[in-house]
Amino acid sequence: MSENSAKDITVVHLMRHGEVHNPDGVLYGRRAGYSLSELGRRMADRVAEHLEKRDITYVVASPLERAQETAAPIAMSHDVELATDERLIEAANVFEGKTFGVGDGALRKPENWKHLTNPFKPSWGEPYIEQVVRMMGALDAARDAARGHEAVCVSHQLPIWIVRSFVERRRLWHDPRKRQCTLASLTSFTYQGDKIVSVGYTEPARDLVPAHLLAGAKPVKGKSKAFGA
């Protein structure tokens, strides 16, 4: 690869935040006050160590506490100021603040069923296409801020999975249990110039993630996966 070609390559890592302290097992969504658990902080530190030798020149996060706390050690290790981008925020969801476990919670109440009429939009929250638009905007902004280098954007499971699905030309509606976007994972977009040429996925903190929170894990009663967190 020539020197000019190398300068034209930019990598933007979309990182999901670490585990959140959520003893009541609610879908916290965009609610304030949900910070990383002790395990979540270990996950954030692990990823910071994993990225320590990478050429990261820009670190940005969703405004929510859990994303900011996850991004902080990465920004610190690369001696860059942590930026905030509202477009990286969690998807809006009408079930915020409610439990959503197996055999209990919001789905047992008939008044909530009206929100489940259209899984293709989806009818219970922010439309998928709106998530694509804002997340692509955040990705492109990070690319521009880190031209020829690498950027880290800390966001949330559903928006990360939706923008990846869009880039990889998959349908946007999906089974939440099958999202490949575990806690503290990195979904990495490589740009050549302004064009995305490849997408990669890694789980630097996989050994720290509880088994029931891994992609494809079967639901466990009393242990909500808090989809989209």
PDB file of C-alpha atoms in Angstrom:
ATOM      1  CA  MET A   1       0.000   0.000   0.000  1.00  0.00           C
ATOM      2  CA  SER A   2       1.400   3.411  -0.958  1.00  0.00           C
ATOM      3  CA  GLU A   3       1.825   6.221   1.568  1.00  0.00           C
ATOM      4  CA  ASN A   4      -1.064   8.142   0.000  1.00  0.00           C
ATOM      5  CA  SER A   5      -3.303   5.058   0.097  1.00  0.00           C
ATOM      6  CA  ALA A   6      -2.469   4.468   3.764  1.00  0.00           C
ATOM      7  CA  LYS A   7      -3.453   8.032   4.593  1.00  0.00           C
ATOM      8  CA  ASP A   8      -6.773   7.413   2.867  1.00  0.00           C
ATOM      9  CA  ILE A   9      -7.663   4.554   5.252  1.00  0.00           C
ATOM     10  CA  THR A  10      -9.640   5.411   8.380  1.00  0.00           C
ATOM     11  CA  VAL A  11     -11.080   2.961  10.906  1.00  0.00           C
ATOM     12  CA  VAL A  12     -14.079   3.852  13.066  1.00  0.00           C
ATOM     13  CA  HIS A  13     -14.771   1.449  15.933  1.00  0.00           C
ATOM     14  CA  LEU A  14     -18.349   1.441  17.200  1.00  0.00           C
ATOM     15  CA  MET A  15     -18.127   0.143  20.742  1.00  0.00           C
ATOM     16  CA  ARG A  16     -20.990  -1.002  22.924  1.00  0.00           C
ATOM     17  CA  HIS A  17     -20.696   0.137  26.546  1.00  0.00           C
ATOM     18  CA  GLY A  18     -19.883  -2.223  29.415  1.00  0.00           C
ATOM     19  CA  GLU A  19     -22.264  -3.881  31.873  1.00  0.00           C
ATOM     20  CA  VAL A  20     -24.617  -1.520  33.701  1.00  0.00           C
ATOM     21  CA  HIS A  21     -25.625  -1.587  37.368  1.00  0.00           C
ATOM     22  CA  ASN A  22     -29.284  -2.536  36.947  1.00  0.00           C
ATOM     23  CA  PRO A  23     -30.442  -4.624  39.941  1.00  0.00           C
ATOM     24  CA  ASP A  24     -34.138  -4.262  39.043  1.00  0.00           C
ATOM     25  CA  GLY A  25     -33.640  -5.590  35.514  1.00  0.00           C
ATOM     26  CA  VAL A  26     -35.491  -2.766  33.776  1.00  0.00           C
ATOM     27  CA  LEU A  27     -35.142  -1.623  30.195  1.00  0.00           C
ATOM     28  CA  TYR A  28     -33.333   1.611  31.033  1.00  0.00           C
ATOM     29  CA  GLY A  29     -33.137   3.001  27.506  1.00  0.00           C
ATOM     30  CA  ARG A  30     -32.364   6.729  27.536  1.00  0.00           C
ATOM     31  CA  ARG A  31     -33.027   7.175  31.243  1.00  0.00           C
ATOM     32  CA  ALA A  32     -30.374   8.990  33.227  1.00  0.00           C
ATOM     33  CA  GLY A  33     -28.745   7.509  36.301  1.00  0.00           C
ATOM     34  CA  TYR A  34     -27.639   4.133  34.940  1.00  0.00           C
ATOM     35  CA  SER A  35     -23.894   3.818  35.363  1.00  0.00           C
ATOM     36  CA  LEU A  36     -21.459   0.984  34.794  1.00  0.00           C
ATOM     37  CA  SER A  37     -21.247  -1.810  37.333  1.00  0.00           C
ATOM     38  CA  GLU A  38     -17.867  -2.786  38.724  1.00  0.00           C
ATOM     39  CA  LEU A  39     -17.748  -5.512  36.081  1.00  0.00           C
ATOM     40  CA  GLY A  40     -18.633  -2.936  33.430  1.00  0.00           C
ATOM     41  CA  ARG A  41     -15.675  -0.803  34.482  1.00  0.00           C
ATOM     42  CA  ARG A  42     -13.407  -3.823  34.144  1.00  0.00           C
ATOM     43  CA  MET A  43     -14.770  -4.346  30.635  1.00  0.00           C
ATOM     44  CA  ALA A  44     -14.050  -0.715  29.739  1.00  0.00           C
ATOM     45  CA  ASP A  45     -10.495  -1.009  31.076  1.00  0.00           C
ATOM     46  CA  ARG A  46      -9.980  -4.245  29.162  1.00  0.00           C
ATOM     47  CA  VAL A  47     -10.953  -2.650  25.867  1.00  0.00           C
ATOM     48  CA  ALA A  48      -8.780   0.383  26.607  1.00  0.00           C
ATOM     49  CA  GLU A  49      -5.838  -2.009  27.058  1.00  0.00           C
ATOM     50  CA  HIS A  50      -6.777  -3.834  23.848  1.00  0.00           C
ATOM     51  CA  LEU A  51      -6.737  -0.547  21.909  1.00  0.00           C
ATOM     52  CA  GLU A  52      -3.728   0.954  23.647  1.00  0.00           C
ATOM     53  CA  LYS A  53      -1.338   0.540  20.723  1.00  0.00           C
ATOM     54  CA  ARG A  54      -3.858   1.483  18.032  1.00  0.00           C
ATOM     55  CA  ASP A  55      -3.610   4.798  16.197  1.00  0.00           C
ATOM     56  CA  ILE A  56      -6.661   6.343  17.855  1.00  0.00           C
ATOM     57  CA  THR A  57      -6.917  10.118  17.556  1.00  0.00           C
ATOM     58  CA  TYR A  58     -10.614  10.689  18.292  1.00  0.00           C
ATOM     59  CA  VAL A  59     -12.897   9.256  21.001  1.00  0.00           C
ATOM     60  CA  VAL A  60     -16.575  10.156  21.218  1.00  0.00           C
ATOM     61  CA  ALA A  61     -19.539   8.771  23.151  1.00  0.00           C
ATOM     62  CA  SER A  62     -23.283   8.882  23.557  1.00  0.00           C
ATOM     63  CA  PRO A  63     -24.314  11.408  26.243  1.00  0.00           C
ATOM     64  CA  LEU A  64     -25.618   8.639  28.525  1.00  0.00           C
ATOM     65  CA  GLU A  65     -23.559   7.864  31.641  1.00  0.00           C
ATOM     66  CA  ARG A  66     -22.730   4.267  30.746  1.00  0.00           C
ATOM     67  CA  ALA A  67     -21.296   5.276  27.381  1.00  0.00           C
ATOM     68  CA  GLN A  68     -19.303   8.181  28.782  1.00  0.00           C
ATOM     69  CA  GLU A  69     -17.841   5.961  31.513  1.00  0.00           C
ATOM     70  CA  THR A  70     -16.916   3.276  28.986  1.00  0.00           C
ATOM     71  CA  ALA A  71     -15.178   5.753  26.691  1.00  0.00           C
ATOM     72  CA  ALA A  72     -13.223   7.555  29.424  1.00  0.00           C
ATOM     73  CA  PRO A  73     -10.337   5.061  29.860  1.00  0.00           C
ATOM     74  CA  ILE A  74      -9.856   4.852  26.081  1.00  0.00           C
ATOM     75  CA  ALA A  75      -9.646   8.638  25.758  1.00  0.00           C
ATOM     76  CA  MET A  76      -7.274   8.780  28.723  1.00  0.00           C
ATOM     77  CA  SER A  77      -4.942   6.108  27.371  1.00  0.00           C
ATOM     78  CA  HIS A  78      -4.623   7.995  24.061  1.00  0.00           C
ATOM     79  CA  ASP A  79      -4.416  11.434  25.691  1.00  0.00           C
ATOM     80  CA  VAL A  80      -7.364  12.822  23.726  1.00  0.00           C
ATOM     81  CA  GLU A  81     -10.362  14.800  24.920  1.00  0.00           C
ATOM     82  CA  LEU A  82     -13.572  12.795  25.145  1.00  0.00           C
ATOM     83  CA  ALA A  83     -16.203  14.221  22.797  1.00  0.00           C
ATOM     84  CA  THR A  84     -19.984  13.716  22.945  1.00  0.00           C
ATOM     85  CA  ASP A  85     -22.326  13.105  20.007  1.00  0.00           C
ATOM     86  CA  GLU A  86     -26.085  13.007  20.653  1.00  0.00           C
ATOM     87  CA  ARG A  87     -26.523  10.882  17.538  1.00  0.00           C
ATOM     88  CA  LEU A  88     -24.879   7.927  19.303  1.00  0.00           C
ATOM     89  CA  ILE A  89     -27.628   7.768  21.949  1.00  0.00           C
ATOM     90  CA  GLU A  90     -29.733   4.669  22.657  1.00  0.00           C
ATOM     91  CA  ALA A  91     -32.890   4.120  20.604  1.00  0.00           C
ATOM     92  CA  ALA A  92     -36.076   5.531  22.104  1.00  0.00           C
ATOM     93  CA  ASN A  93     -38.432   2.854  23.455  1.00  0.00           C
ATOM     94  CA  VAL A  94     -41.924   3.052  24.983  1.00  0.00           C
ATOM     95  CA  PHE A  95     -40.998   0.283  27.432  1.00  0.00           C
ATOM     96  CA  GLU A  96     -38.287   2.326  29.158  1.00  0.00           C
ATOM     97  CA  GLY A  97     -38.422   1.871  32.921  1.00  0.00           C
ATOM     98  CA  LYS A  98     -40.330  -1.414  32.658  1.00  0.00           C
ATOM     99  CA  THR A  99     -39.166  -4.978  33.183  1.00  0.00           C
ATOM    100  CA  PHE A 100     -39.067  -7.093  30.062  1.00  0.00           C
ATOM    101  CA  GLY A 101     -38.134 -10.567  31.255  1.00  0.00           C
ATOM    102  CA  VAL A 102     -39.398 -14.018  30.319  1.00  0.00           C
ATOM    103  CA  GLY A 103     -42.877 -14.710  31.728  1.00  0.00           C
ATOM    104  CA  ASP A 104     -43.138 -11.403  33.552  1.00  0.00           C
ATOM    105  CA  GLY A 105     -42.984  -7.679  33.036  1.00  0.00           C
ATOM    106  CA  ALA A 106     -44.570  -5.343  30.499  1.00  0.00           C
ATOM    107  CA  LEU A 107     -45.691  -7.922  27.931  1.00  0.00           C
ATOM    108  CA  ARG A 108     -48.193  -9.457  30.371  1.00  0.00           C
ATOM    109  CA  LYS A 109     -50.258  -6.240  30.348  1.00  0.00           C
ATOM    110  CA  PRO A 110     -52.824  -5.947  27.524  1.00  0.00           C
ATOM    111  CA  GLU A 111     -52.474  -2.147  27.426  1.00  0.00           C
ATOM    112  CA  ASN A 112     -48.935  -2.609  26.118  1.00  0.00           C
ATOM    113  CA  TRP A 113     -49.844  -4.934  23.275  1.00  0.00           C
ATOM    114  CA  LYS A 114     -50.766  -2.011  20.997  1.00  0.00           C
ATOM    115  CA  HIS A 115     -47.072  -1.162  20.829  1.00  0.00           C
ATOM    116  CA  LEU A 116     -46.236  -4.533  19.274  1.00  0.00           C
ATOM    117  CA  THR A 117     -48.314  -4.243  16.106  1.00  0.00           C
ATOM    118  CA  ASN A 118     -45.477  -3.596  13.655  1.00  0.00           C
ATOM    119  CA  PRO A 119     -42.082  -5.249  14.261  1.00  0.00           C
ATOM    120  CA  PHE A 120     -40.806  -3.972  10.907  1.00  0.00           C
ATOM    121  CA  LYS A 121     -40.840  -0.288  11.937  1.00  0.00           C
ATOM    122  CA  PRO A 122     -40.727  -1.005  14.972  1.00  0.00           C
ATOM    123  CA  SER A 123     -43.961   0.260  16.534  1.00  0.00           C
ATOM    124  CA  TRP A 124     -42.552   0.235  20.090  1.00  0.00           C
ATOM    125  CA  GLY A 125     -39.759   2.721  19.519  1.00  0.00           C
ATOM    126  CA  GLU A 126     -37.584   4.852  17.275  1.00  0.00           C
ATOM    127  CA  PRO A 127     -37.942   3.752  13.633  1.00  0.00           C
ATOM    128  CA  TYR A 128     -35.003   1.743  12.355  1.00  0.00           C
ATOM    129  CA  ILE A 129     -34.408   4.050   9.400  1.00  0.00           C
ATOM    130  CA  GLU A 130     -34.104   7.052  11.734  1.00  0.00           C
ATOM    131  CA  GLN A 131     -31.460   5.175  13.692  1.00  0.00           C
ATOM    132  CA  VAL A 132     -29.578   4.489  10.465  1.00  0.00           C
ATOM    133  CA  VAL A 133     -29.604   8.157   9.475  1.00  0.00           C
ATOM    134  CA  ARG A 134     -28.276   9.471  12.775  1.00  0.00           C
ATOM    135  CA  MET A 135     -25.739   6.682  13.266  1.00  0.00           C
ATOM    136  CA  MET A 136     -24.341   7.081   9.748  1.00  0.00           C
ATOM    137  CA  GLY A 137     -24.006  10.781  10.478  1.00  0.00           C
ATOM    138  CA  ALA A 138     -22.073  10.026  13.673  1.00  0.00           C
ATOM    139  CA  LEU A 139     -19.847   7.501  11.888  1.00  0.00           C
ATOM    140  CA  ASP A 140     -19.026   9.911   9.089  1.00  0.00           C
ATOM    141  CA  ALA A 141     -18.276  12.698  11.564  1.00  0.00           C
ATOM    142  CA  ALA A 142     -15.877  10.417  13.436  1.00  0.00           C
ATOM    143  CA  ARG A 143     -14.247   9.421  10.143  1.00  0.00           C
ATOM    144  CA  ASP A 144     -13.697  13.073   9.282  1.00  0.00           C
ATOM    145  CA  ALA A 145     -12.275  13.806  12.741  1.00  0.00           C
ATOM    146  CA  ALA A 146      -9.773  10.930  12.498  1.00  0.00           C
ATOM    147  CA  ARG A 147      -8.845  10.953   8.793  1.00  0.00           C
ATOM    148  CA  GLY A 148      -5.988   8.560   8.167  1.00  0.00           C
ATOM    149  CA  HIS A 149      -6.138   7.272  11.747  1.00  0.00           C
ATOM    150  CA  GLU A 150      -8.715   5.527  13.970  1.00  0.00           C
ATOM    151  CA  ALA A 151     -11.696   6.665  16.028  1.00  0.00           C
ATOM    152  CA  VAL A 152     -13.762   5.057  18.781  1.00  0.00           C
ATOM    153  CA  CYS A 153     -17.475   5.829  19.134  1.00  0.00           C
ATOM    154  CA  VAL A 154     -19.180   4.393  22.229  1.00  0.00           C
ATOM    155  CA  SER A 155     -22.869   3.731  21.689  1.00  0.00           C
ATOM    156  CA  HIS A 156     -25.571   1.156  22.435  1.00  0.00           C
ATOM    157  CA  GLN A 157     -26.525  -2.278  21.185  1.00  0.00           C
ATOM    158  CA  LEU A 158     -29.550  -1.605  18.993  1.00  0.00           C
ATOM    159  CA  PRO A 159     -28.231   1.440  17.092  1.00  0.00           C
ATOM    160  CA  ILE A 160     -24.904  -0.327  16.504  1.00  0.00           C
ATOM    161  CA  TRP A 161     -26.597  -3.460  15.187  1.00  0.00           C
ATOM    162  CA  ILE A 162     -28.992  -1.490  12.998  1.00  0.00           C
ATOM    163  CA  VAL A 163     -26.287   0.587  11.301  1.00  0.00           C
ATOM    164  CA  ARG A 164     -24.163  -2.524  10.784  1.00  0.00           C
ATOM    165  CA  SER A 165     -27.146  -4.315   9.239  1.00  0.00           C
ATOM    166  CA  PHE A 166     -27.692  -1.364   6.911  1.00  0.00           C
ATOM    167  CA  VAL A 167     -24.056  -1.244   5.818  1.00  0.00           C
ATOM    168  CA  GLU A 168     -24.007  -5.015   5.253  1.00  0.00           C
ATOM    169  CA  ARG A 169     -27.287  -4.789   3.320  1.00  0.00           C
ATOM    170  CA  ARG A 170     -29.375  -6.916   5.670  1.00  0.00           C
ATOM    171  CA  ARG A 171     -32.980  -6.273   6.595  1.00  0.00           C
ATOM    172  CA  LEU A 172     -33.332  -3.976   9.587  1.00  0.00           C
ATOM    173  CA  TRP A 173     -36.012  -5.918  11.444  1.00  0.00           C
ATOM    174  CA  HIS A 174     -34.550  -8.878  13.293  1.00  0.00           C
ATOM    175  CA  ASP A 175     -34.631 -11.224  16.284  1.00  0.00           C
ATOM    176  CA  PRO A 176     -33.003  -9.262  19.172  1.00  0.00           C
ATOM    177  CA  ARG A 177     -31.570 -12.498  20.579  1.00  0.00           C
ATOM    178  CA  LYS A 178     -29.369 -12.872  17.515  1.00  0.00           C
ATOM    179  CA  ARG A 179     -27.651  -9.480  17.522  1.00  0.00           C
ATOM    180  CA  GLN A 180     -23.893  -9.888  17.304  1.00  0.00           C
ATOM    181  CA  CYS A 181     -23.127  -6.976  19.585  1.00  0.00           C
ATOM    182  CA  THR A 182     -22.223  -8.148  23.059  1.00  0.00           C
ATOM    183  CA  LEU A 183     -21.173  -5.882  25.920  1.00  0.00           C
ATOM    184  CA  ALA A 184     -17.912  -3.957  25.309  1.00  0.00           C
ATOM    185  CA  SER A 185     -17.642  -5.334  21.769  1.00  0.00           C
ATOM    186  CA  LEU A 186     -16.128  -3.476  18.824  1.00  0.00           C
ATOM    187  CA  THR A 187     -17.860  -3.250  15.449  1.00  0.00           C
ATOM    188  CA  SER A 188     -15.187  -1.727  13.225  1.00  0.00           C
ATOM    189  CA  PHE A 189     -15.842   0.109   9.954  1.00  0.00           C
ATOM    190  CA  THR A 190     -12.878   0.596   7.618  1.00  0.00           C
ATOM    191  CA  TYR A 191     -13.168   3.531   5.236  1.00  0.00           C
ATOM    192  CA  GLN A 192     -11.179   4.126   2.094  1.00  0.00           C
ATOM    193  CA  GLY A 193     -11.719   7.792   1.541  1.00  0.00           C
ATOM    194  CA  ASP A 194     -15.411   8.341   2.256  1.00  0.00           C
ATOM    195  CA  LYS A 195     -16.499   4.789   1.439  1.00  0.00           C
ATOM    196  CA  ILE A 196     -16.872   1.899   3.878  1.00  0.00           C
ATOM    197  CA  VAL A 197     -14.962  -1.035   2.418  1.00  0.00           C
ATOM    198  CA  SER A 198     -15.181  -3.576   5.247  1.00  0.00           C
ATOM    199  CA  VAL A 199     -16.784  -4.285   8.619  1.00  0.00           C
ATOM    200  CA  GLY A 200     -15.145  -6.288  11.396  1.00  0.00           C
ATOM    201  CA  TYR A 201     -16.266  -7.472  14.819  1.00  0.00           C
ATOM    202  CA  THR A 202     -14.276  -8.345  17.950  1.00  0.00           C
ATOM    203  CA  GLU A 203     -15.032  -9.015  21.625  1.00  0.00           C
ATOM    204  CA  PRO A 204     -11.952  -8.001  23.652  1.00  0.00           C
ATOM    205  CA  ALA A 205     -13.794  -8.520  26.953  1.00  0.00           C
ATOM    206  CA  ARG A 206     -15.713 -11.674  26.040  1.00  0.00           C
ATOM    207  CA  ASP A 207     -14.394 -13.655  29.009  1.00  0.00           C
ATOM    208  CA  LEU A 208     -15.878 -11.042  31.353  1.00  0.00           C
ATOM    209  CA  VAL A 209     -19.386 -11.138  29.832  1.00  0.00           C
ATOM    210  CA  PRO A 210     -21.945 -13.266  31.752  1.00  0.00           C
ATOM    211  CA  ALA A 211     -23.048 -16.226  29.636  1.00  0.00           C
ATOM    212  CA  HIS A 212     -26.712 -15.177  29.507  1.00  0.00           C
ATOM    213  CA  LEU A 213     -25.709 -11.837  27.942  1.00  0.00           C
ATOM    214  CA  LEU A 214     -23.749 -13.278  25.019  1.00  0.00           C
ATOM    215  CA  ALA A 215     -25.248 -13.122  21.537  1.00  0.00           C
ATOM    216  CA  GLY A 216     -27.571 -16.050  20.890  1.00  0.00           C
ATOM    217  CA  ALA A 217     -27.902 -17.008  24.560  1.00  0.00           C
ATOM    218  CA  LYS A 218     -31.251 -18.428  25.628  1.00  0.00           C
ATOM    219  CA  PRO A 219     -33.351 -16.148  27.872  1.00  0.00           C
ATOM    220  CA  VAL A 220     -33.131 -16.918  31.577  1.00  0.00           C
ATOM    221  CA  LYS A 221     -36.068 -16.088  33.813  1.00  0.00           C
ATOM    222  CA  GLY A 222     -35.152 -13.290  36.188  1.00  0.00           C
ATOM    223  CA  LYS A 223     -32.118 -12.261  34.125  1.00  0.00           C
ATOM    224  CA  SER A 224     -33.157  -9.699  31.557  1.00  0.00           C
ATOM    225  CA  LYS A 225     -30.821  -9.095  28.641  1.00  0.00           C
ATOM    226  CA  ALA A 226     -32.095  -5.502  28.481  1.00  0.00           C
ATOM    227  CA  PHE A 227     -32.093  -5.645  24.687  1.00  0.00           C
ATOM    228  CA  GLY A 228     -30.886  -2.503  22.997  1.00  0.00           C
ATOM    229  CA  ALA A 229     -29.056  -1.277  26.061  1.00  0.00           C
TER     230      ALA A 229
END
